[in-house]
mmCIF file of C-alpha atoms in Angstrom:
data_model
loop_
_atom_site.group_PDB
_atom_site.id
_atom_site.type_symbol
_atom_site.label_atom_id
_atom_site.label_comp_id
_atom_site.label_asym_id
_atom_site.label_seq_id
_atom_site.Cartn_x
_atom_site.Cartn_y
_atom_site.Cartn_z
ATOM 1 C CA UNK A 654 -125.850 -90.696 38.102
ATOM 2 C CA UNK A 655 -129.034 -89.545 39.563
ATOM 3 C CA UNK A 656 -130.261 -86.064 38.633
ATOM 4 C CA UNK A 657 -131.082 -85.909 42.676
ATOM 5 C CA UNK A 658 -127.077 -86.845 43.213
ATOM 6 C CA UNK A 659 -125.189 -84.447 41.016
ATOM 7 C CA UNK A 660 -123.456 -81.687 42.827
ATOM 8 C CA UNK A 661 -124.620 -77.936 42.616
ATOM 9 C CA UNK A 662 -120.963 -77.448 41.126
ATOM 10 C CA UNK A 663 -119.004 -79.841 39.836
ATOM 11 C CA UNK A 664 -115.680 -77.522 40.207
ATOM 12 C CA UNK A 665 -112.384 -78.708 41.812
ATOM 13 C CA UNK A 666 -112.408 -78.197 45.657
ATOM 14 C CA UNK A 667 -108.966 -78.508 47.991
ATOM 15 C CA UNK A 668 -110.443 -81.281 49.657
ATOM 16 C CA UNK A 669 -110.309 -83.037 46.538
ATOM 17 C CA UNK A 670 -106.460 -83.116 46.756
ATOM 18 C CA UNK A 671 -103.979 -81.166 44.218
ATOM 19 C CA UNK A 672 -103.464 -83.739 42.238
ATOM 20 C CA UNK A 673 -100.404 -83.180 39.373
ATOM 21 C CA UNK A 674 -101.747 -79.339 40.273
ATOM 22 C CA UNK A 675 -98.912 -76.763 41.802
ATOM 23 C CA UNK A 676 -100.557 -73.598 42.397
ATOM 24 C CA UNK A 677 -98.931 -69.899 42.444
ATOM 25 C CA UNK A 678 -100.379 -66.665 43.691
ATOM 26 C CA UNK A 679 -100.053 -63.667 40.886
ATOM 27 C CA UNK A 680 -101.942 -60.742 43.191
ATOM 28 C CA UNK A 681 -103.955 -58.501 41.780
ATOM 29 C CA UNK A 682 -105.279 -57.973 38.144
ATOM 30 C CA UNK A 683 -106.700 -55.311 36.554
ATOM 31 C CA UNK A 684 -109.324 -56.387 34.004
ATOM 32 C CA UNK A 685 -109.487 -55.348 30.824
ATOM 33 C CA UNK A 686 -113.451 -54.136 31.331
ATOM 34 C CA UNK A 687 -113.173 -52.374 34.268
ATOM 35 C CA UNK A 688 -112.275 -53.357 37.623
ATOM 36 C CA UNK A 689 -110.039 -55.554 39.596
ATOM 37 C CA UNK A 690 -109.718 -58.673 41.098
ATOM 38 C CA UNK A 691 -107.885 -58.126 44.329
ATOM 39 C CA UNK A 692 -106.189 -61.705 44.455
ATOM 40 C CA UNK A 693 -105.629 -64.195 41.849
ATOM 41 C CA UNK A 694 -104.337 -67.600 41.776
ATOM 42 C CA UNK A 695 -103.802 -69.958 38.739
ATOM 43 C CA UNK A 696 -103.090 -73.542 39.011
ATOM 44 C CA UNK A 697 -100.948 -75.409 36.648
ATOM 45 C CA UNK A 698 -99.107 -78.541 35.940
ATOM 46 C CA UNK A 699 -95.787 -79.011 34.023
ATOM 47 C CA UNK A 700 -93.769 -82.055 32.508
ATOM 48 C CA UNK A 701 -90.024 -82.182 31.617
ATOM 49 C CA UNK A 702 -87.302 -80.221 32.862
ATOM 50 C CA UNK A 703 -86.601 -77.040 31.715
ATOM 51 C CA UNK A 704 -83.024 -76.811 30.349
ATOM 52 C CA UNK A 705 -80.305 -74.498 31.898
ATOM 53 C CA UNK A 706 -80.438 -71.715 28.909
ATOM 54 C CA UNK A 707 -84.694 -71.838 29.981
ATOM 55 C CA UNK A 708 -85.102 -71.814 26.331
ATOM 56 C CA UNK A 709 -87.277 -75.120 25.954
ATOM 57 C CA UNK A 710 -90.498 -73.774 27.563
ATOM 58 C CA UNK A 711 -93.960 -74.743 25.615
ATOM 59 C CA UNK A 712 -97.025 -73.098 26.824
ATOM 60 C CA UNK A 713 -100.430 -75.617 25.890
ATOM 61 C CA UNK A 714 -103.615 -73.496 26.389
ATOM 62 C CA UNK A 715 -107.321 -75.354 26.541
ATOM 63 C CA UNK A 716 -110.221 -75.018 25.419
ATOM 64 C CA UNK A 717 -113.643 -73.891 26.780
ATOM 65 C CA UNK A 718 -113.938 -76.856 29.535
ATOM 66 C CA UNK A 719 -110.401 -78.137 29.750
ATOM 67 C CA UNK A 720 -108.377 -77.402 32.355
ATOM 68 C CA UNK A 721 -104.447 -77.888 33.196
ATOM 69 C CA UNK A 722 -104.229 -81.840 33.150
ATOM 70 C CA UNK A 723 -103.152 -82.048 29.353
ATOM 71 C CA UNK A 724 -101.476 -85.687 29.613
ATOM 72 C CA UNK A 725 -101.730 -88.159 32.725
ATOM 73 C CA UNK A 726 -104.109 -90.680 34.220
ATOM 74 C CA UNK A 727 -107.250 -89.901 36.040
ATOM 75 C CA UNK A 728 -106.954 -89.937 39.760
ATOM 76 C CA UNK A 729 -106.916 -88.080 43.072
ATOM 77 C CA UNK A 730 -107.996 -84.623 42.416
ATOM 78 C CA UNK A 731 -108.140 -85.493 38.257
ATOM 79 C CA UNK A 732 -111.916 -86.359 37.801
ATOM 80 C CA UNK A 733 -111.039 -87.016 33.740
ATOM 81 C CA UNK A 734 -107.487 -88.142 31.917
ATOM 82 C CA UNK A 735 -105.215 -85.930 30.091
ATOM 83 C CA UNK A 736 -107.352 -84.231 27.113
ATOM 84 C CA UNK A 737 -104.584 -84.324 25.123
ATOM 85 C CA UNK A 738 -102.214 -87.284 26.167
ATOM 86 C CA UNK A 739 -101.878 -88.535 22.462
ATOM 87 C CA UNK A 740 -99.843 -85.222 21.722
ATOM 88 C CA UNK A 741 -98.000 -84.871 24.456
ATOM 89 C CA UNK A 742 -95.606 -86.854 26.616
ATOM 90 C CA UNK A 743 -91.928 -88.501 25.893
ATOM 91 C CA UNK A 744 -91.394 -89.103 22.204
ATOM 92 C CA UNK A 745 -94.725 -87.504 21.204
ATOM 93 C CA UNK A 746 -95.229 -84.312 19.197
ATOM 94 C CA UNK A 747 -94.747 -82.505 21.939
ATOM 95 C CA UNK A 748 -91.826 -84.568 23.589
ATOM 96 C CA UNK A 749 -91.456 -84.171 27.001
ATOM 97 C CA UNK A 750 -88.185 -85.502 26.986
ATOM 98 C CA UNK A 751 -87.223 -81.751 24.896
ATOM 99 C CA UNK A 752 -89.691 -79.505 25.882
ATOM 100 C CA UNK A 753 -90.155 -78.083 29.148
ATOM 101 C CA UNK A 754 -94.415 -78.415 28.781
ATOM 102 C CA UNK A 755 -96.676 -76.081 31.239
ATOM 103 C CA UNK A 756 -100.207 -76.078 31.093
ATOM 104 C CA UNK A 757 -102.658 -73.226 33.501
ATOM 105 C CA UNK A 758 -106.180 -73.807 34.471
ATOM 106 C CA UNK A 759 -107.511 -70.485 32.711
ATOM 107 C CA UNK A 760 -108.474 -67.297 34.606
ATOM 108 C CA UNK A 761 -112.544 -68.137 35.312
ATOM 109 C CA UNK A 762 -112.148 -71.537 35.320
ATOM 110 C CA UNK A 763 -113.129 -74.181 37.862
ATOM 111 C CA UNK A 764 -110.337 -76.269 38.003
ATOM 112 C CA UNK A 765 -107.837 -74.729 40.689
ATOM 113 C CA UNK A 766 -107.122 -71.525 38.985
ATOM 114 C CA UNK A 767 -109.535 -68.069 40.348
ATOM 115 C CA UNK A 768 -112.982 -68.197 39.306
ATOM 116 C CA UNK A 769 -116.828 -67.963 39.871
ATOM 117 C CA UNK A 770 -116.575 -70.927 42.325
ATOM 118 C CA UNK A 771 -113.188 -69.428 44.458
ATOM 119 C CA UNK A 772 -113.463 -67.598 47.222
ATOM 120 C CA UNK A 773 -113.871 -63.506 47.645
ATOM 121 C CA UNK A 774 -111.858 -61.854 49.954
ATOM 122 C CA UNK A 775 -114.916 -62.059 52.236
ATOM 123 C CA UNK A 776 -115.010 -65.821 52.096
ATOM 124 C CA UNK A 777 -117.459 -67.072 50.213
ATOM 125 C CA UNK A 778 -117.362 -67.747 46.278
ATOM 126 C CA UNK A 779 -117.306 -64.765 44.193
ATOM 127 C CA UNK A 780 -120.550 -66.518 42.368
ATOM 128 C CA UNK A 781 -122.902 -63.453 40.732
ATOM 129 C CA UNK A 782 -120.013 -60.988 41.669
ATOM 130 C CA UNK A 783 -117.311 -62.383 39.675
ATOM 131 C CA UNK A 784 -116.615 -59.910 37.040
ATOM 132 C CA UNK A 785 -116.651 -59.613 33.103
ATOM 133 C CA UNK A 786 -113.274 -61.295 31.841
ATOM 134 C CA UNK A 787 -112.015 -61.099 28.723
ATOM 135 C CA UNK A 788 -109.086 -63.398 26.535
ATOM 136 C CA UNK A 789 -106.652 -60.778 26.802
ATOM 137 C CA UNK A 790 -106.947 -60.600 31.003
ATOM 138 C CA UNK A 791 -106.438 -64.427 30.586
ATOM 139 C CA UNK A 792 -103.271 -63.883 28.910
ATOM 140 C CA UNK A 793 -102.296 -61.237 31.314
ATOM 141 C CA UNK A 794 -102.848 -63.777 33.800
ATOM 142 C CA UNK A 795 -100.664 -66.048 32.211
ATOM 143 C CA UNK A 796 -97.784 -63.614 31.844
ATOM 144 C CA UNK A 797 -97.631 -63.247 35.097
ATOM 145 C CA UNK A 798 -96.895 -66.758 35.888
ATOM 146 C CA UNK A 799 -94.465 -66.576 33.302
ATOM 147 C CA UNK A 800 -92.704 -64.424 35.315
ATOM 148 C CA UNK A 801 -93.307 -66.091 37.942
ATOM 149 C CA UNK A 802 -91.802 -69.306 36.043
ATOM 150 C CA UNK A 803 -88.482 -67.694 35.469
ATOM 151 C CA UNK A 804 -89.242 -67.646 31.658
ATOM 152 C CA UNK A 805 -88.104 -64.974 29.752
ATOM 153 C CA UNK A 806 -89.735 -66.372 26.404
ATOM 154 C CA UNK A 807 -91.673 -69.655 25.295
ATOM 155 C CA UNK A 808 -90.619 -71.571 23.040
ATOM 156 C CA UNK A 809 -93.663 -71.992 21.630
ATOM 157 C CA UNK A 810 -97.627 -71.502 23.182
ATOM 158 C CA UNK A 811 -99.663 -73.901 21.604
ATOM 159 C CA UNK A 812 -103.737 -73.756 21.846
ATOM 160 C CA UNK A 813 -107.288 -75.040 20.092
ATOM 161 C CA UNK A 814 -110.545 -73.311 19.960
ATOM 162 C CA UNK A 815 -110.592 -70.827 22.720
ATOM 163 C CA UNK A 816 -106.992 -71.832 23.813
ATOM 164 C CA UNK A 817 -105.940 -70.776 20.132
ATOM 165 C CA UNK A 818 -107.479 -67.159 20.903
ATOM 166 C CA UNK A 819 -105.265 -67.447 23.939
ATOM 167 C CA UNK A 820 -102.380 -67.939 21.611
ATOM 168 C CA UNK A 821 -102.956 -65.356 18.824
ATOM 169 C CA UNK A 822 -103.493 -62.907 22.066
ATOM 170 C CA UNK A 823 -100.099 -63.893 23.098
ATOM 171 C CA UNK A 824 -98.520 -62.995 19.944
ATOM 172 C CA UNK A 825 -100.004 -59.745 19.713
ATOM 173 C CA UNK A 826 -99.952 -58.760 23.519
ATOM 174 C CA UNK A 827 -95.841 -60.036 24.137
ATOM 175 C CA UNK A 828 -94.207 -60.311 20.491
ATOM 176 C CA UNK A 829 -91.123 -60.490 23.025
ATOM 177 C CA UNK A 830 -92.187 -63.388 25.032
ATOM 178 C CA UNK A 831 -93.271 -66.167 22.357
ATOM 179 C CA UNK A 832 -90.849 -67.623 19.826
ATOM 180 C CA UNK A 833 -93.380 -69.622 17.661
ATOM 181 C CA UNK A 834 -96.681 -70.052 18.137
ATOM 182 C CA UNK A 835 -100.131 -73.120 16.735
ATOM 183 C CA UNK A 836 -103.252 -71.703 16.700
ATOM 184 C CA UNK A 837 -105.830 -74.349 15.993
ATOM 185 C CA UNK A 838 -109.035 -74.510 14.952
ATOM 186 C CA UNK A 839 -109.993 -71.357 16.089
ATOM 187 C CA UNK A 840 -110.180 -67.539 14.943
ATOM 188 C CA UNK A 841 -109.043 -63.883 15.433
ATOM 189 C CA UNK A 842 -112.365 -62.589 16.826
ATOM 190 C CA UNK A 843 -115.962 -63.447 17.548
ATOM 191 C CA UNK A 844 -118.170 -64.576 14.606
ATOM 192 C CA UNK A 845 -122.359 -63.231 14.841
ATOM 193 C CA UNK A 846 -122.482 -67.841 14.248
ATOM 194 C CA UNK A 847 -120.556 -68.065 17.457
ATOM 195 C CA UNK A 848 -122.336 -65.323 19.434
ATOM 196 C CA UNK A 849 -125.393 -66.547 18.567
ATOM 197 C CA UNK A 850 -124.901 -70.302 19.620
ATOM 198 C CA UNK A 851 -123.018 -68.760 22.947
ATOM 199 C CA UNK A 852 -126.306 -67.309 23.803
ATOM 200 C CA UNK A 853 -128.647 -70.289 23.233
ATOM 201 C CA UNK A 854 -126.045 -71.905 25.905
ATOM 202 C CA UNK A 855 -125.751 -68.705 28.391
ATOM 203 C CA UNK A 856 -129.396 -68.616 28.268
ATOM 204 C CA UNK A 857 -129.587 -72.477 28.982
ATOM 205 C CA UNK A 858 -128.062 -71.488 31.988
ATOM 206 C CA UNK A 859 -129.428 -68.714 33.349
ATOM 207 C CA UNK A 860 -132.797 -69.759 32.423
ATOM 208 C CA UNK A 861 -132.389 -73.066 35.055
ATOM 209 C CA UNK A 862 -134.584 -71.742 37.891
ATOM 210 C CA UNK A 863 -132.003 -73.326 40.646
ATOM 211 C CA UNK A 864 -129.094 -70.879 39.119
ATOM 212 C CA UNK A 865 -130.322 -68.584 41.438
ATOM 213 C CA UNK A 866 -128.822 -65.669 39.761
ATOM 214 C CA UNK A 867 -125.240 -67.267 39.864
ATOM 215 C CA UNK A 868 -125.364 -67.899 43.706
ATOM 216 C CA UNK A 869 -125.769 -71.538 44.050
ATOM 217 C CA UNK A 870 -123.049 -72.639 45.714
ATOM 218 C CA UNK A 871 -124.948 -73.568 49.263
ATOM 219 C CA UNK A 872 -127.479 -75.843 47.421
ATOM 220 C CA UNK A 873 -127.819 -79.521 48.553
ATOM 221 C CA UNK A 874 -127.087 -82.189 45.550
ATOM 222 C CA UNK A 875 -129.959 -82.189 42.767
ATOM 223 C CA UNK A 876 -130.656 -78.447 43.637
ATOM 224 C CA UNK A 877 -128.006 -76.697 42.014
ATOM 225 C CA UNK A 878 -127.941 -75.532 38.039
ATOM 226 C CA UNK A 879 -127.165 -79.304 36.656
ATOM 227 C CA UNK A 880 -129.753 -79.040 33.830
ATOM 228 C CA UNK A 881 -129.170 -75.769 32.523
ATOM 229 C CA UNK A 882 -125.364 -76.584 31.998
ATOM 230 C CA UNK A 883 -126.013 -80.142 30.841
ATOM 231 C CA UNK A 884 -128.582 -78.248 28.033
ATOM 232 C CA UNK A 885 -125.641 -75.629 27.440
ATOM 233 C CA UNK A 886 -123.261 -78.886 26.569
ATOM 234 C CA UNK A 887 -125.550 -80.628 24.567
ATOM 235 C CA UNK A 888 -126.203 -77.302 22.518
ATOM 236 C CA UNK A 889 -122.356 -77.126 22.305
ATOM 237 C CA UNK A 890 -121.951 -80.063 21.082
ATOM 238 C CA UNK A 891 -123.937 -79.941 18.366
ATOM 239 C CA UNK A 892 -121.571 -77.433 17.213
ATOM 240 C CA UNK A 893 -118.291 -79.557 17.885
ATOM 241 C CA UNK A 894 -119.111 -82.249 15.932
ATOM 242 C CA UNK A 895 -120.689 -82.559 12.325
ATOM 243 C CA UNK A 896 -123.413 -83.369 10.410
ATOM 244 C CA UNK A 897 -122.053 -86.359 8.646
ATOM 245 C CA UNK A 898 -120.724 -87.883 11.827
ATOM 246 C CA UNK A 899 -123.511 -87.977 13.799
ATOM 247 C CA UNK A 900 -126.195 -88.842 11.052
ATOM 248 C CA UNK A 901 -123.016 -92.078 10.079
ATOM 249 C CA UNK A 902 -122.774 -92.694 13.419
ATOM 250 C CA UNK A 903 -126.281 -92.505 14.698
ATOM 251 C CA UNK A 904 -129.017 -91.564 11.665
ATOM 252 C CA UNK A 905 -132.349 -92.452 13.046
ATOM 253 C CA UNK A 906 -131.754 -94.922 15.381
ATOM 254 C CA UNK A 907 -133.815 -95.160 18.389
ATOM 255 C CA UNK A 908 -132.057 -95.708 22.001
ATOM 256 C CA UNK A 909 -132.108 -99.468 22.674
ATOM 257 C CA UNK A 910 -135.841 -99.962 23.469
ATOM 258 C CA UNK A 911 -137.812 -96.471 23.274
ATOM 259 C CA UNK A 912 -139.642 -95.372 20.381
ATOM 260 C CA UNK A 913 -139.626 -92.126 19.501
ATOM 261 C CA UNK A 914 -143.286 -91.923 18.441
ATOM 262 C CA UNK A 915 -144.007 -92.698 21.927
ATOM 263 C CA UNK A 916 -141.927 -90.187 23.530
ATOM 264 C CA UNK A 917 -138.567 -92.508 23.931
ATOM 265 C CA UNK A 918 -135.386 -90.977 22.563
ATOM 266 C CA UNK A 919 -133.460 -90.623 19.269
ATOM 267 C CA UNK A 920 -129.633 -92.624 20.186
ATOM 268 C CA UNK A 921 -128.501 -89.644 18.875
ATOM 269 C CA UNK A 922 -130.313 -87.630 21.621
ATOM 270 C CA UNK A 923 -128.716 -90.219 24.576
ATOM 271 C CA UNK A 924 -125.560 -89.402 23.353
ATOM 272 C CA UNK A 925 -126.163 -85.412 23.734
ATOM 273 C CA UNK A 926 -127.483 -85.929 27.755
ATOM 274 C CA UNK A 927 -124.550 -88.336 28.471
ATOM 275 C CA UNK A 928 -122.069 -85.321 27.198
ATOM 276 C CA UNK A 929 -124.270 -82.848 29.412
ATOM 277 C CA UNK A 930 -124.630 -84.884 32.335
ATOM 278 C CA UNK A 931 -120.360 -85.750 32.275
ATOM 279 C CA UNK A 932 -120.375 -82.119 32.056
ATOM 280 C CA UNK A 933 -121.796 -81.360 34.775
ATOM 281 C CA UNK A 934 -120.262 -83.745 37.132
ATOM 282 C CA UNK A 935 -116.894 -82.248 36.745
ATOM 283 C CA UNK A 936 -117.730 -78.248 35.487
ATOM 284 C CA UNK A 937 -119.332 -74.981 37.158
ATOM 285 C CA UNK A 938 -122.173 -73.344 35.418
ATOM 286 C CA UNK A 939 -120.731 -69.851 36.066
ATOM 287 C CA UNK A 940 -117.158 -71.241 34.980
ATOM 288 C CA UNK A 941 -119.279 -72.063 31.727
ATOM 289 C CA UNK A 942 -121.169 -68.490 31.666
ATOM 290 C CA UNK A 943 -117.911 -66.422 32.199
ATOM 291 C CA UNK A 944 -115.352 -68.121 29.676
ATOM 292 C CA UNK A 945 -118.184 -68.630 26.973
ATOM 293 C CA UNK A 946 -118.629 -64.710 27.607
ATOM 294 C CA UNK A 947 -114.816 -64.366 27.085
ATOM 295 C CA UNK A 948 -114.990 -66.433 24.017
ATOM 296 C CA UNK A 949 -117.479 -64.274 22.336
ATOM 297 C CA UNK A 950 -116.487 -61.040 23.192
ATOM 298 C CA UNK A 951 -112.730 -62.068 21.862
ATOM 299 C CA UNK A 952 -111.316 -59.634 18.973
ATOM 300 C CA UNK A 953 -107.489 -59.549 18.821
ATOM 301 C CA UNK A 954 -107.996 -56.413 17.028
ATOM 302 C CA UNK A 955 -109.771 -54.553 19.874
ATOM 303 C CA UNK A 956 -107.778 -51.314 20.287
ATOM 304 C CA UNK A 957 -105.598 -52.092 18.092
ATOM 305 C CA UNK A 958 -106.338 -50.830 14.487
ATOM 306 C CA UNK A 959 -108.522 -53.947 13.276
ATOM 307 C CA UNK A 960 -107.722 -57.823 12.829
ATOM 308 C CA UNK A 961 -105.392 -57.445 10.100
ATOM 309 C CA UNK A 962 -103.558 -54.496 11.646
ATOM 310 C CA UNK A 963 -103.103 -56.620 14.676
ATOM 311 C CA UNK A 964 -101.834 -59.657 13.329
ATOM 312 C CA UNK A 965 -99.631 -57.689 10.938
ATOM 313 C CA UNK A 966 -97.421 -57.149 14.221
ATOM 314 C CA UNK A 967 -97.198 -60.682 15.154
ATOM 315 C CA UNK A 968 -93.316 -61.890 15.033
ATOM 316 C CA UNK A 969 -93.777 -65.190 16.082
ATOM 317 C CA UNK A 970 -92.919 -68.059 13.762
ATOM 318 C CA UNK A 971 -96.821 -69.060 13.202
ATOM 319 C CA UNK A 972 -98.512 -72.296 12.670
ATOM 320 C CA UNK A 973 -102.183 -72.356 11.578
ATOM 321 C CA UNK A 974 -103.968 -75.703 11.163
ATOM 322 C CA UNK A 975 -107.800 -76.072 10.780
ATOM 323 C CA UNK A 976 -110.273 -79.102 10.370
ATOM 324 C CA UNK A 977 -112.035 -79.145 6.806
ATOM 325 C CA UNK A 978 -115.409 -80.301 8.794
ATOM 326 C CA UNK A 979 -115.579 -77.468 11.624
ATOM 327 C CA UNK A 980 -118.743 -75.912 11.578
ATOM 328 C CA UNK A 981 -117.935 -73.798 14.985
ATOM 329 C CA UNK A 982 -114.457 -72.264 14.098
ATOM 330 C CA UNK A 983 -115.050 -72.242 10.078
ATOM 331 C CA UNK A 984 -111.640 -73.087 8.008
ATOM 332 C CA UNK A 985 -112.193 -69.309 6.782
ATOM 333 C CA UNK A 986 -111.083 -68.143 9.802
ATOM 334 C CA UNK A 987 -107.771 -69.588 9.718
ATOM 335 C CA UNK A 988 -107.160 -68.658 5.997
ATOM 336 C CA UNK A 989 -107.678 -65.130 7.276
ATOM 337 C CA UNK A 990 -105.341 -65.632 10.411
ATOM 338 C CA UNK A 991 -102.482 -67.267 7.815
ATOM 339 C CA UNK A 992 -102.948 -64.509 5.711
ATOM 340 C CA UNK A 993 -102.598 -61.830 7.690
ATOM 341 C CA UNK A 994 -99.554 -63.307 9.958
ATOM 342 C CA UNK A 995 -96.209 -62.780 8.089
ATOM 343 C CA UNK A 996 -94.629 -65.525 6.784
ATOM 344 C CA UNK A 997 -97.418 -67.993 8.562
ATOM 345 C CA UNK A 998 -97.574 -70.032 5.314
ATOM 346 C CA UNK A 999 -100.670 -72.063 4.409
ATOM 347 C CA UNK A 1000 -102.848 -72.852 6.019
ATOM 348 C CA UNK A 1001 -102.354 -76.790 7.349
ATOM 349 C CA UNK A 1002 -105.999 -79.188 7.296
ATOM 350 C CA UNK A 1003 -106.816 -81.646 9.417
ATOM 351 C CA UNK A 1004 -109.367 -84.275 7.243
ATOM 352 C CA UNK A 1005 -112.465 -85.329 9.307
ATOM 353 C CA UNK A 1006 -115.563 -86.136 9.914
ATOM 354 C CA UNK A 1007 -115.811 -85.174 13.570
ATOM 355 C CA UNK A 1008 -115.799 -82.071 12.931
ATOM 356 C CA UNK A 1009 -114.402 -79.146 15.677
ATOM 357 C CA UNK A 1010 -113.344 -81.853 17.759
ATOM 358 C CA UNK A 1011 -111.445 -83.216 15.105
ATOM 359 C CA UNK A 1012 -108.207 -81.424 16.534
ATOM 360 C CA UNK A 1013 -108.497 -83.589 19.926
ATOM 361 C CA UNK A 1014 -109.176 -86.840 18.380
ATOM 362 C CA UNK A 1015 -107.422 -86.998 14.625
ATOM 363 C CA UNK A 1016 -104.150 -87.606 16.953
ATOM 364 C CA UNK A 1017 -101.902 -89.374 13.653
ATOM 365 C CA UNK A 1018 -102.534 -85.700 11.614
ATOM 366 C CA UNK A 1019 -102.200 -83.683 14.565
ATOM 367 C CA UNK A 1020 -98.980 -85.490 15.741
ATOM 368 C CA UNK A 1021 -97.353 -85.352 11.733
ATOM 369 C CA UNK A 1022 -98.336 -81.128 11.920
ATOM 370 C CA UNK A 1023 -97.162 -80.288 15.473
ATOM 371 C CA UNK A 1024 -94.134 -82.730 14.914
ATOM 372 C CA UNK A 1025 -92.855 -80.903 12.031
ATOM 373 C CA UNK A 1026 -92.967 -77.717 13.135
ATOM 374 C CA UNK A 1027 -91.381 -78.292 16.633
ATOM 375 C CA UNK A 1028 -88.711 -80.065 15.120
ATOM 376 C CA UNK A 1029 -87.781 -76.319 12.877
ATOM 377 C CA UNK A 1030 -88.425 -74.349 16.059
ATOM 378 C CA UNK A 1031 -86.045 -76.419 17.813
ATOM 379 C CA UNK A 1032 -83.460 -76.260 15.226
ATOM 380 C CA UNK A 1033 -83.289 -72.481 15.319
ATOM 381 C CA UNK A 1034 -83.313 -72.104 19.188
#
């Protein structure tokens, strides 16, 4: 697509249809920073039936631009296919044909649940006046449609990157609520690594002179922030996949016909501004700015005595699996969660060389670790 043609937001609208999408209105929420948000809806889409004891509930939490449509076909009011779709489904790791699988659009996302791109109570979108969010308001989000749900306690909540500080914040914030828990490829707080590549990609953003300060939403297509939150994905991405990949995969090849001494592109470089133009197509630059925010300001032991003190109350029977290439979410950072977590065991390890984004696409190793431990949790429900 032409720059000229892309949207000033590529965020879900109701004109675009609901989809798989049902939607449920949780009220107000009192945020974690300061301040309220006077009415909050999350959208989310579920698969199986939950089982008359409402014992066989699995909560799957995404990552930084995924939204609720974890298995399915694109289509009307789906832009993109499940993200996950390998994992989850009938006779997959996640068998639909057991489990009773939800999946919510995150608090300050774009994709049907309240965010940056919603509407205030006065009408138009909350844009530059959407407050500071943090993971724990997510989860108290979440526990509200819980309730909501009828269920008294998942099964298990399930989650990668910033869905796995979802998870961990789950297990710390309701002990009562979660039976078992995956955290995956992620980490119990903030890293200065992670901060510091967050801001390269907030200031991407804000930096685009058509962000207008976070109040975009009026622009015609080609006008809106498209640029600064295609150069905030191709930073990202950088940091999702790894060195050896992309120098097997692409080395110094040049893109078809340009040459790079004449001011043509790297292949490796057409493969970074087709991730940030997809990006933007079907994303909202202050969607981007307020969940990377949330992401970096994450510390499950905020409040509460330090990391270690934290995790030393989760009850949860705890699954921690990492990928030996991530250079985002380091494998460290799951040792430390495994050994802080009683009786989480080792630490499980993904093998490959796509680094971070090993955990969506190593779907064989992924399947074999989820499997297994699904298959105890069931046995002791």
């Amino acid at each position: 697509m032409a720059p000229e043609d892309i949207p000033a937001t590529g965020a879900w609208r109701p004109e675009h249809g609901p989809g798989n999408r049902s939607f449920v209105d949780i009220g107000a929420l009192h945020l974690e920073a300061g301040g309220r948000l006077p009415e909050v809806v999350l959208a989310y889409e579920t698969w199986g039936q939950l089982n008359e004891t409402r014992d066989n509930a699995v909560l799957v939490c995404h990552a930084l631009t995924g939204d609720s449509h974890v298995t399915g076909p694109a289509g009307p009011g789906h832009v993109t296919a499940g993200w996950w779709s390998t994992i989850v489904g009938p006779g997959k790791a996640i068998d639909t044909d057991r489990w009773f699988v939800v999946a919510a659009n995150v608090l300050g996302g774009c994709q049907g649940s309240t965010g940056p791109s919603s509407s205030a109570p006065d009408g138009t979108p909350w844009g530059s006046r959407f407050p500071s969010i943090t993971i724990r308001d997510q989860v108290a989000a979440e526990l509200e449609l819980t309730d909501r749900l009828g269920i008294e306690r998942w099964a298990h909540v399930v989650g990668g990157s910033m869905g796995g500080q979802r998870v961990l914040e789950w297990a710390v914030t309701a002990p009562d609520r979660v039976r078992s828990i995956a955290v995956i490829a992620s980490g119990a707080q903030s890293t200065a690594d992670q901060i510091a590549w967050g801001h390269a990609q907030i200031s991407a953003i804000e930096l685009d002179p058509n962000f207008r300060g976070g109040d975009y939403y009026g622009a015609p297509p080609g006008h809106g922030p498209h640029a600064g939150l295609s150069l905030a994905r191709r930073i990202a991405h950088t940091t999702y996949r790894s060195a050896e990949e992309l120098e097997t995969r692409f080395g110094r090849l040049p893109q078809h016909a340009e040459d790079p001494m004449l001011g043509g592109r790297f292949a490796v470089q057409s493969y970074l501004d087709h991730h940030g133009t997809k990006l933007a197509l079907r994303f909202d630059a202050n969607s981007y700015l307020s969940l990377t925010r949330a992401m970096l300001t994450h510390d499950v032991g905020r409040d509460r005595g330090g990391v270690e003190a934290a995790l030393a109350e989760v009850t949860a029977d705890t699954l921690v699996i990492a990928v030996d290439s991530d250079r985002l979410f380091l494998p460290r950072e799951s040792e430390r969660i495994a050994a802080a977590v009683p009786g989480a065991g080792p630490v499980r390890y993904v093998h490959s060389p796509y680094g971070h984004d090993g955990f969506l696409i190593e779907h064989e190793q992924m399947s074999r670790h989820l499997g297994t431990f699904l298959e105890q949790v069931a046995a002791r429900i």
